[in-house]
Short mmCIF file of C-alpha atoms and ligand atoms in Angstrom, two decimals:
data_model
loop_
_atom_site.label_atom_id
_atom_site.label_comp_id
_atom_site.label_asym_id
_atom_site.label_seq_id
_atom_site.Cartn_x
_atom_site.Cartn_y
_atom_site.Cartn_z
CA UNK A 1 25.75 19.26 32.22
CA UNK A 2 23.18 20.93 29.51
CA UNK A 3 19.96 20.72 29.90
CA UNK A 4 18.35 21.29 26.08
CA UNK A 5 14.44 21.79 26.06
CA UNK A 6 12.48 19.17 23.97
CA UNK A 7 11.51 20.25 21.02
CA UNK A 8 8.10 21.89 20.60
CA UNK A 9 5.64 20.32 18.63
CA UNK A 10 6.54 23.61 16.13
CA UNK A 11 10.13 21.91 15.55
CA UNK A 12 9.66 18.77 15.12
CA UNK A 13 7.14 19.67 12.52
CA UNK A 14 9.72 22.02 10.80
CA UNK A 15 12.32 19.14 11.27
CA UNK A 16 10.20 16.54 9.54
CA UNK A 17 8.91 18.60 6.96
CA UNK A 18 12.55 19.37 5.68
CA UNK A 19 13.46 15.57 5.71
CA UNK A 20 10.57 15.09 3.68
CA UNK A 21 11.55 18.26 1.18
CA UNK A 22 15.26 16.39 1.33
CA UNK A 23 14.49 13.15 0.98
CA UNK A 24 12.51 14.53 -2.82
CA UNK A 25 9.02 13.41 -0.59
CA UNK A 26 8.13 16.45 -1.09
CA UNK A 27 8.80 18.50 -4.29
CA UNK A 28 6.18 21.31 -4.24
CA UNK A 29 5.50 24.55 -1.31
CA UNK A 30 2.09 24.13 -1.61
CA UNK A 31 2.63 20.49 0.22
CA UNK A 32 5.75 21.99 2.21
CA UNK A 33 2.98 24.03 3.68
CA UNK A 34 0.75 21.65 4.53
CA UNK A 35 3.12 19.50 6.33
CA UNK A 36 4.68 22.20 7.75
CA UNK A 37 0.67 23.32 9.18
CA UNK A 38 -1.07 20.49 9.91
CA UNK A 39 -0.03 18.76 13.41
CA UNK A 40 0.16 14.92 12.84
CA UNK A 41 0.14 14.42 16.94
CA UNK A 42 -3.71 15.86 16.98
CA UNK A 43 -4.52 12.53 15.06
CA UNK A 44 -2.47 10.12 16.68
CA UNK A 45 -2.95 10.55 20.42
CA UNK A 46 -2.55 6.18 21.30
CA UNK A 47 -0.18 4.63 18.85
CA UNK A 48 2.62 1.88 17.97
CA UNK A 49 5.39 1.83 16.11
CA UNK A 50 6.95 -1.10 14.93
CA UNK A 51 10.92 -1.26 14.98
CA UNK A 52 12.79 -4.88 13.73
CA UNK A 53 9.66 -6.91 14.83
CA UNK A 54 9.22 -5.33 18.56
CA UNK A 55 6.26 -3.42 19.39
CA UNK A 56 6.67 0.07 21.05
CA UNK A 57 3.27 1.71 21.87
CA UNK A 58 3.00 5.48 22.71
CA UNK A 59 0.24 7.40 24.46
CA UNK A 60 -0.07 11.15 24.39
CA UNK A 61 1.38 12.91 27.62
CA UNK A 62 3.93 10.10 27.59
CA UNK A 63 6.73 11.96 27.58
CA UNK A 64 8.58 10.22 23.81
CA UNK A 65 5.47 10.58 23.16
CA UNK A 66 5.17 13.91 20.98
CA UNK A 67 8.69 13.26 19.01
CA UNK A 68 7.50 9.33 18.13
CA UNK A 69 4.72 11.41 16.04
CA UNK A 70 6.88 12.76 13.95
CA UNK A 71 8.68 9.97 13.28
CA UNK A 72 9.37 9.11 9.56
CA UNK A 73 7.07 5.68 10.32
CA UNK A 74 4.14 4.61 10.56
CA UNK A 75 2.18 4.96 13.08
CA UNK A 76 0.22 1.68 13.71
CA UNK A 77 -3.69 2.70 15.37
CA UNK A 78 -5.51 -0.24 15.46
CA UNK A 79 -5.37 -3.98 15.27
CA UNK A 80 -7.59 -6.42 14.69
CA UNK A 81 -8.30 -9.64 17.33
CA UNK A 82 -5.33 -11.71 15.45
CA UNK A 83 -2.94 -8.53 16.30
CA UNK A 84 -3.13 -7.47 12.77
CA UNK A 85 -2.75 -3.75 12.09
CA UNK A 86 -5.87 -2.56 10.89
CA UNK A 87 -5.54 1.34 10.55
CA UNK A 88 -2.61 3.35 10.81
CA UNK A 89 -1.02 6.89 9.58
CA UNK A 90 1.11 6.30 6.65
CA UNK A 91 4.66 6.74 6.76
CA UNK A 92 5.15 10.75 6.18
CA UNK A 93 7.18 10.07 3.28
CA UNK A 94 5.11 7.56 1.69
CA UNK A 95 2.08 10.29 2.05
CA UNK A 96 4.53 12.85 0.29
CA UNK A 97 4.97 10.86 -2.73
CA UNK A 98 1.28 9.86 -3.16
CA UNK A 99 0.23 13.66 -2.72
CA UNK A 100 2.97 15.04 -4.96
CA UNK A 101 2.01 12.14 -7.38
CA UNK A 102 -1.71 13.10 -7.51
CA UNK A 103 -0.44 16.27 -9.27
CA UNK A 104 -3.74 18.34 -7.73
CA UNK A 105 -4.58 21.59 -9.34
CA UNK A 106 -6.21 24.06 -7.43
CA UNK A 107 -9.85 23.92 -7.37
CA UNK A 108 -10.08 20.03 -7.87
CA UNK A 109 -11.53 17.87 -5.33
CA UNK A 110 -10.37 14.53 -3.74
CA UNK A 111 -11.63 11.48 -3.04
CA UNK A 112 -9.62 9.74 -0.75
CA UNK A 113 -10.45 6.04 0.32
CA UNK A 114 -8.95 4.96 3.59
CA UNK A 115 -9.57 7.72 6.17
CA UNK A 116 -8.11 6.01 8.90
CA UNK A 117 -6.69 8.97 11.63
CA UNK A 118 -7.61 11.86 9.08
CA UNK A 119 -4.43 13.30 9.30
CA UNK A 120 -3.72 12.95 5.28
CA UNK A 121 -7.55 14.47 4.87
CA UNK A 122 -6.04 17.43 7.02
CA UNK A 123 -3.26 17.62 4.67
CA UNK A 124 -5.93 17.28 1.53
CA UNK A 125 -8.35 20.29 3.43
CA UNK A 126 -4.99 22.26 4.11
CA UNK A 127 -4.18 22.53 0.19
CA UNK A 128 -7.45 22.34 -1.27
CA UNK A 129 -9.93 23.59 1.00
CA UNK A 130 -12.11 20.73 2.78
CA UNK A 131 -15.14 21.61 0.82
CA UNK A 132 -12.87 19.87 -2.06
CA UNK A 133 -11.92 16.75 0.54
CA UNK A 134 -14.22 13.36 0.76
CA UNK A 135 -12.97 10.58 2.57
CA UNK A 136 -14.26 7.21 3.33
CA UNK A 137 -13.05 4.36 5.99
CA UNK A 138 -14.97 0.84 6.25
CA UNK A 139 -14.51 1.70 9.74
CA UNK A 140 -17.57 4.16 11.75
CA UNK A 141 -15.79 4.31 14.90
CA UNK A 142 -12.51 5.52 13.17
CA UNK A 143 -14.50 8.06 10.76
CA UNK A 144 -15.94 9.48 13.87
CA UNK A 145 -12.70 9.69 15.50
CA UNK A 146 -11.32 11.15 12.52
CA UNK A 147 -13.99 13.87 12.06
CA UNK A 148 -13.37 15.20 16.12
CA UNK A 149 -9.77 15.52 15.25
CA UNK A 150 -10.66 17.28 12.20
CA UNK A 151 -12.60 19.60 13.28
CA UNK A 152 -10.54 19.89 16.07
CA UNK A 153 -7.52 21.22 13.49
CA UNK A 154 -10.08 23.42 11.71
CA UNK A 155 -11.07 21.23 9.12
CA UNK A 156 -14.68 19.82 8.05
CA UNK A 157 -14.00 17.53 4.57
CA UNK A 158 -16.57 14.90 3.96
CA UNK A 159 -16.19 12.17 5.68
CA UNK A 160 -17.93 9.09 5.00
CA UNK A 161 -18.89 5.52 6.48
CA UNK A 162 -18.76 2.68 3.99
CA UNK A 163 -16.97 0.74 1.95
CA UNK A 164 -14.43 2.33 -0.49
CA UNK A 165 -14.54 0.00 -3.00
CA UNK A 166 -17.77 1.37 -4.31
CA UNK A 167 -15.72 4.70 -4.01
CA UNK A 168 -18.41 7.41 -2.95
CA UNK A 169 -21.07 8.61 -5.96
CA UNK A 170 -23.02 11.72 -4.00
CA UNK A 171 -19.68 13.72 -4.89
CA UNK A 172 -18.31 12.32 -8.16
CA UNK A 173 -17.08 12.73 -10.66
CA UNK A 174 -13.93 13.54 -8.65
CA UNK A 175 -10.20 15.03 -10.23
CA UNK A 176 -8.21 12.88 -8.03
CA UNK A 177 -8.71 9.72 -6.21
CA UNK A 178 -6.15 8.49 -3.49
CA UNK A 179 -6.20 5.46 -2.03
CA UNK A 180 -4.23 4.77 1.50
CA UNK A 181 -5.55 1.26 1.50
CA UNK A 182 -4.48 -1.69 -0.83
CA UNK A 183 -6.85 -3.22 -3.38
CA UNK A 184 -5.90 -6.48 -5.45
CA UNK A 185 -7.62 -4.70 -8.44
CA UNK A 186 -8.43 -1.42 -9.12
CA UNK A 187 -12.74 -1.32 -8.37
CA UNK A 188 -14.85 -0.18 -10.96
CA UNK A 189 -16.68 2.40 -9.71
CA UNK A 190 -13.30 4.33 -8.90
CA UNK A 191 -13.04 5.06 -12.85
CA UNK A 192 -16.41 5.73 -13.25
CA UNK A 193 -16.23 8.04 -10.58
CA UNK A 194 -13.27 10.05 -12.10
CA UNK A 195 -13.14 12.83 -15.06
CA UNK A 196 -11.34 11.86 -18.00
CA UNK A 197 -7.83 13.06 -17.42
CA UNK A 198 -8.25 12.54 -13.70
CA UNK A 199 -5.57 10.61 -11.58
CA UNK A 200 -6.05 7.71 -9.84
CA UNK A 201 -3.12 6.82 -7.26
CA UNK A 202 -3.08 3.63 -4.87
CA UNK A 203 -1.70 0.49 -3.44
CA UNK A 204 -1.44 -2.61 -5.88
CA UNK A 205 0.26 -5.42 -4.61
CA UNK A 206 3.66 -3.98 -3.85
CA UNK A 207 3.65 -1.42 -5.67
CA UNK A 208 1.89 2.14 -6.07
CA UNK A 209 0.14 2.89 -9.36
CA UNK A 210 -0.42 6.27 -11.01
CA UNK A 211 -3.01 5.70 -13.55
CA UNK A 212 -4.69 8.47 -15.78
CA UNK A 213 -8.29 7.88 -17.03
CA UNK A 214 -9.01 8.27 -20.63
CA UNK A 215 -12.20 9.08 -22.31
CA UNK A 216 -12.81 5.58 -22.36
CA UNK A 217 -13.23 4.86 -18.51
CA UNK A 218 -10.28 3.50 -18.83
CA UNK A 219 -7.02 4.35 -17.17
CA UNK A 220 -3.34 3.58 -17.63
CA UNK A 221 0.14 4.33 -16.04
CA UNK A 222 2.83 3.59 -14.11
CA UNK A 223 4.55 3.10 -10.74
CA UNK A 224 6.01 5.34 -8.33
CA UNK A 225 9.60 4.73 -7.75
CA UNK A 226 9.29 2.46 -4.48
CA UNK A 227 7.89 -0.57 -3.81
CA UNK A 228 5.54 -0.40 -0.83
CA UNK A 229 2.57 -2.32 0.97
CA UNK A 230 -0.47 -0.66 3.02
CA UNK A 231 -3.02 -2.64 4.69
CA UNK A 232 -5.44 -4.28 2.51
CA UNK A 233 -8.35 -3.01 1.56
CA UNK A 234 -11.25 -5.05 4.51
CA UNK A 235 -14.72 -6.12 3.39
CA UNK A 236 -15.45 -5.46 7.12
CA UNK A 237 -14.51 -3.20 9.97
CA UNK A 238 -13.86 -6.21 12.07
CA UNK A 239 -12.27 -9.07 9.18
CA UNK A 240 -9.70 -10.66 11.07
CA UNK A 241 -7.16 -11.87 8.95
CA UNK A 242 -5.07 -15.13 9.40
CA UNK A 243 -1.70 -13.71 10.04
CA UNK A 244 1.65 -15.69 7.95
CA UNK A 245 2.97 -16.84 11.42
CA UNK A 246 -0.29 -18.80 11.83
CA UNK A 247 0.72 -21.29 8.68
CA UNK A 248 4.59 -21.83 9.88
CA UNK A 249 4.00 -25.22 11.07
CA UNK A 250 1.59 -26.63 8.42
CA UNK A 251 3.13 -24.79 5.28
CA UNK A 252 7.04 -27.28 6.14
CA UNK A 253 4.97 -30.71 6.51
CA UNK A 254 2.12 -30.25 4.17
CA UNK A 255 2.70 -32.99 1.35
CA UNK A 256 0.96 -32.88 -1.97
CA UNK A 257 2.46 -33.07 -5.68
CA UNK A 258 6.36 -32.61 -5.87
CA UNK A 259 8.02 -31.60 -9.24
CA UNK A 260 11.95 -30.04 -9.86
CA UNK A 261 11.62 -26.55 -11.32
CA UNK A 262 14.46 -24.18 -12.39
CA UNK A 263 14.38 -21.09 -10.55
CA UNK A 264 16.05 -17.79 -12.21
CA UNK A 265 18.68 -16.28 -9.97
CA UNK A 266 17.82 -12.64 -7.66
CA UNK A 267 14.15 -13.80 -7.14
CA UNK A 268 14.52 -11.63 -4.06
CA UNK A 269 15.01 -8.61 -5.77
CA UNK A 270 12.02 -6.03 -6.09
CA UNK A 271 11.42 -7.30 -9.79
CA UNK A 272 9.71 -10.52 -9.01
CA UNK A 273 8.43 -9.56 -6.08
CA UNK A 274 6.94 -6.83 -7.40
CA UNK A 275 5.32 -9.04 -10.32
CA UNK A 276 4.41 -11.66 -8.33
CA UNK A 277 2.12 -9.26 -6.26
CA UNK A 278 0.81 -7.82 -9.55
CA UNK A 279 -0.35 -11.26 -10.67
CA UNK A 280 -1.00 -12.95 -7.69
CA UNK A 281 -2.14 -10.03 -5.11
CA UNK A 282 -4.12 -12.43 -2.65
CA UNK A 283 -0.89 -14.87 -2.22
CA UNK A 284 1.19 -14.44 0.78
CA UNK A 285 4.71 -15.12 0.02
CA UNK A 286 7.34 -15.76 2.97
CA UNK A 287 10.14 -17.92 3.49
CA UNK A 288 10.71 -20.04 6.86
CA UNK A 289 13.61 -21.97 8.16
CA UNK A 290 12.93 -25.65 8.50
CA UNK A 291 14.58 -28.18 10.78
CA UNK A 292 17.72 -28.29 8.88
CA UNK A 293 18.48 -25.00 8.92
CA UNK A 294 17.12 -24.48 5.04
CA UNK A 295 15.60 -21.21 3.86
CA UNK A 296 12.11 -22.45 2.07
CA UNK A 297 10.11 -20.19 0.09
CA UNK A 298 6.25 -20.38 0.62
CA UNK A 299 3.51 -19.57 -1.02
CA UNK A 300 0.04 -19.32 0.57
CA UNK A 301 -3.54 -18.41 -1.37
CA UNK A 302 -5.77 -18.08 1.44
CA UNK A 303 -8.81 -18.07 -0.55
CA UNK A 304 -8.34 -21.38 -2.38
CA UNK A 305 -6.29 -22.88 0.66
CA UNK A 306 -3.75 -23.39 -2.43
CA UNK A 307 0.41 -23.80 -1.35
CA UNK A 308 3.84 -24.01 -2.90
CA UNK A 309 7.37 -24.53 -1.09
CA UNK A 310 10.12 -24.18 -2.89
CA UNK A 311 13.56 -25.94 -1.54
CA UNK A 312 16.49 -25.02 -2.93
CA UNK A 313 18.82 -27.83 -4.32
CA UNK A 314 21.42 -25.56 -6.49
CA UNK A 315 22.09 -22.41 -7.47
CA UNK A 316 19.23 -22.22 -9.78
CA UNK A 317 17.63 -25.84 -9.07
CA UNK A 318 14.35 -26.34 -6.58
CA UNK A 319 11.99 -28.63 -5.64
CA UNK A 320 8.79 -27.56 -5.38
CA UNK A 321 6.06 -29.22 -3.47
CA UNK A 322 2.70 -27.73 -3.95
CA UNK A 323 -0.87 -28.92 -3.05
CA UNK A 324 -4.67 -26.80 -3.46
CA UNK A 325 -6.75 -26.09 -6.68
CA UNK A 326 -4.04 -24.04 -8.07
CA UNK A 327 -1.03 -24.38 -8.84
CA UNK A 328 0.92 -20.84 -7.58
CA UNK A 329 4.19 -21.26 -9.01
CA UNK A 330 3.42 -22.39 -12.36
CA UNK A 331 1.01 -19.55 -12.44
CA UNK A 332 4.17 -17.04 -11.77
CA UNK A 333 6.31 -19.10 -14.01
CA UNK A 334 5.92 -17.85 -17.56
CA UNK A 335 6.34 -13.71 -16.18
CA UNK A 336 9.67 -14.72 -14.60
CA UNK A 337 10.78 -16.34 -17.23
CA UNK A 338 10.34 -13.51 -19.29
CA UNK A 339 12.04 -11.10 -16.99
CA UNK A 340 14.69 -13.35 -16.34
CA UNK A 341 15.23 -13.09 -20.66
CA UNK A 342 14.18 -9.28 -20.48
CA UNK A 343 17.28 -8.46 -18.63
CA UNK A 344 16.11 -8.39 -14.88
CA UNK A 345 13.99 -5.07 -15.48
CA UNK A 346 12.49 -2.87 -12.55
CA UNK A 347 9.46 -1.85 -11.81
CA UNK A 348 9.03 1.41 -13.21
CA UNK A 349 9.68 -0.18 -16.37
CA UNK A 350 6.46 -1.96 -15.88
CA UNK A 351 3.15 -0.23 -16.42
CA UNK A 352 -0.49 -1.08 -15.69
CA UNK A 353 -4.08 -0.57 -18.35
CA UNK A 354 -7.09 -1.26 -16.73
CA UNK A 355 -10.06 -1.24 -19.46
CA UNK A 356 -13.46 0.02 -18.77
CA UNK A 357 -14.33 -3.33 -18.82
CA UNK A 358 -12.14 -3.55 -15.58
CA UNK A 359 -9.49 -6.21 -17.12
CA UNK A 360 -6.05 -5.43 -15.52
CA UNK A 361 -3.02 -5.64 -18.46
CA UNK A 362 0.69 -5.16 -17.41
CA UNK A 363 2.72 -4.03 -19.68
CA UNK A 364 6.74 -3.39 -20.73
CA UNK A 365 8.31 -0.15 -21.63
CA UNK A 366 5.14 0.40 -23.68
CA UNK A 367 1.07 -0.49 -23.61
CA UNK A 368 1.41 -1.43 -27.03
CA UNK A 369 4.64 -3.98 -26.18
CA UNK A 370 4.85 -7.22 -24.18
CA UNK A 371 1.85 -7.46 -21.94
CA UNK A 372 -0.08 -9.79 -19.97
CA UNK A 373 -3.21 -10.13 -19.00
CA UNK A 374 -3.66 -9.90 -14.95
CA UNK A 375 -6.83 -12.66 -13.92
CA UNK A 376 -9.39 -10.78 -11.67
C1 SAM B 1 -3.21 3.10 6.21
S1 SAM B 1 -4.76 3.43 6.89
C2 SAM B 1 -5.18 5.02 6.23
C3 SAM B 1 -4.35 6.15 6.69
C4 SAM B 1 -5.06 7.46 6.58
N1 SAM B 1 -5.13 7.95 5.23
C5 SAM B 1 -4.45 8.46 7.52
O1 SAM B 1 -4.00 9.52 7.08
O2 SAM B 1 -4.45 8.19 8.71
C6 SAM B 1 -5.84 2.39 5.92
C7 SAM B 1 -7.28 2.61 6.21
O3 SAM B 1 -8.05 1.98 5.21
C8 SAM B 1 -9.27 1.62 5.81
N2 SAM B 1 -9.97 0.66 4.97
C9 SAM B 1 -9.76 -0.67 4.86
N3 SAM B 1 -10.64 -1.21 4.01
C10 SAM B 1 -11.41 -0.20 3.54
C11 SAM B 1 -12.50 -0.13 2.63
N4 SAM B 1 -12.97 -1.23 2.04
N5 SAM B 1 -13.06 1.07 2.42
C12 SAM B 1 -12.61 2.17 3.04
N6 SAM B 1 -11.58 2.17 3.91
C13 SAM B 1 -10.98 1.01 4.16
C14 SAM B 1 -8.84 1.07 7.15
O4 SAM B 1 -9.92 1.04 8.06
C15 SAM B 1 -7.73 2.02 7.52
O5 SAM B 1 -8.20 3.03 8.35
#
């Protein structure tokens, strides 16, 4: 028998930064370093990680403990009442391609909204220097967890109570802004808080968006190559949020107008999905079984209480049933129509204008080509 030591905190640190560096996470040695400096457990010392639905939670001195840290996951620190995740530290290599993205230059300073466990302000004070770091979380109990374990890795950004959304004016303009929450639409005062020809890079719907202001206030860009979700951005530290699994029974007997729609084929495919959350980024979109065994697509706006089910009845044929003030599929209709005719394009052919006047446009291939118009 062999008894191997567990790896130190050293080596799992090495181990994770090379997945990142192999993975293309991380593409620069200025963030190598930082990854390879700043230790993630400091920040995380109660956590869960979710794996295929179950819940595993992890406490420091437990002895999986230390290696679950440096996990490639995220690490889930907070839920609200309704057992909704609330705060968490980002998947590693999710944080990777957000920091490379930013494209910092030395000497520019940060303004990252969603502080959460500090851990990615560490990684900010580790490659700028924290006088160049301000964070903010909606949360005061996190921020002043955040700024112990901070100061407890030798860093002292600013951090800062209050809501993000009105990003942080004491310290602007900023050369970067980062967002590790997601918004709907990106806030105002996050333009007129950057420099012309600063970056802008956060969470819409699905997808994350690296915009570029101009000397308009306005900004414009594209997406990073994955599609992925972080917790919205909360008017509240304590919003509780009515989770999907709450509307299972109502959303399969609701009954309200019925109509048979034509549906286009691979509607499941990051495409739509991705365009859907671009247009409609407050509706929750799941599918549940019902009593016959059928897969049924829902939709669910919880601000309007507004609902769609689609049923399948061909390959391409539904029936939708649909009730509220608005009506959520024929809202999504026209934009899959045209991607259906557009040849079935991905999202990083998609790109995203928002005008100083804070109207959203999507666009194809080009800002000047097919665009749309996102409501507010
Ligand atoms: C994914 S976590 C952030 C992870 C963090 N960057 C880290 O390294 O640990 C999202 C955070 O956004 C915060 N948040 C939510 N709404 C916010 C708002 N309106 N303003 C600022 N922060 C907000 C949450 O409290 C949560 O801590």
């Amino acid at each position: 028998m062999t008894i191997t030591d567990a790896p130190s905190a050293d080596e799992l640190r090495h181990h994770m930064a090379d997945h990142l560096v192999r993975a293309g996470c991380i593409r620069s040695k200025p963030w190598r370093a930082a990854f390879l400096s700043v230790p993630r457990e400091l920040f995380v010392p109660d956590f869960t990680i979710r794996t295929q639905g179950a819940l595993h939670r992890y406490s420091q001195g437990d002895p999986a403990w230390l290696a679950a840290a440096y996990q490639d996951v995220s690490l889930l620190t907070q839920f609200d009442q309704a057992g909704t995740a609330t705060s968490s530290s980002t998947q590693p290599s999710l944080m990777a391609q957000m920091l490379e993205a930013l494209d910092v230059q030395d000497g520019d300073t940060v303004l990252e909204v969603g502080a959460g466990t500090g851990y990615n302000a560490a990684l900010l004070s580790h490659r700028l220097g924290a006088g160049h770091v301000v964070t903010v979380d909606v949360d005061p109990d996190l921020v002043a967890a955040a700024r112990t374990r901070l100061r407890a890795a030798g860093y002292e950004p600013t951090l800062v109570a209050g809501d993000g959304m009105a990003g942080h004016p004491e310290r602007a303009p900023y050369d970067r802004l980062l967002a590790t929450c997601g918004v709907p639409r990106i806030p105002a005062p996050w333009l007129g808080q950057l420099r012309p020809g600063g970056v802008i890079v956060a969470n819409i719907g699905c997808a994350i968006a690296r915009l570029v202001r101009g000397d308009d206030h306005s900004a414009a860009g594209r997406f990073l190559p994955g599609l992925a979700t972080f917790m919205n951005a909360r008017p509240t530290a304590d919003t509780v949020g009515a989770s999907a699994g709450k509307l299972v029974k109502p959303m399969l007997t609701w009954t309200g107008h019925t109509r048979d729609i034509t549906v286009p084929a691979g509607l499941d495919t990051p495409g739509p999905l991705f365009l859907a959350s671009m247009l409609q980024p407050t509706v929750r979109d799941f599918t549940l079984t019902d009593d016959d065994g059928r897969q049924i697509r829902c939709l669910f706006e919880p601000n309007t209480s507004s609902w769609a089910r689609v049923t399948m009845t061909g390959v391409t044929s539904a029936r939708l049933d649909y009730g509220g003030p608005r009506d959520l599929w024929a809202e999504r209709e026209p934009l899959l129509a045209h991607w259906r005719d557009a040849g079935r394009p991905g999202h990083e052919r998609y790109g995203l204008t928002v005008a100083w006047d804070g109207v959203h446009t999507l666009w194809l291939d080009e800002p000047e080509g097919v665009s749309w118009h996102l409501p507010g």
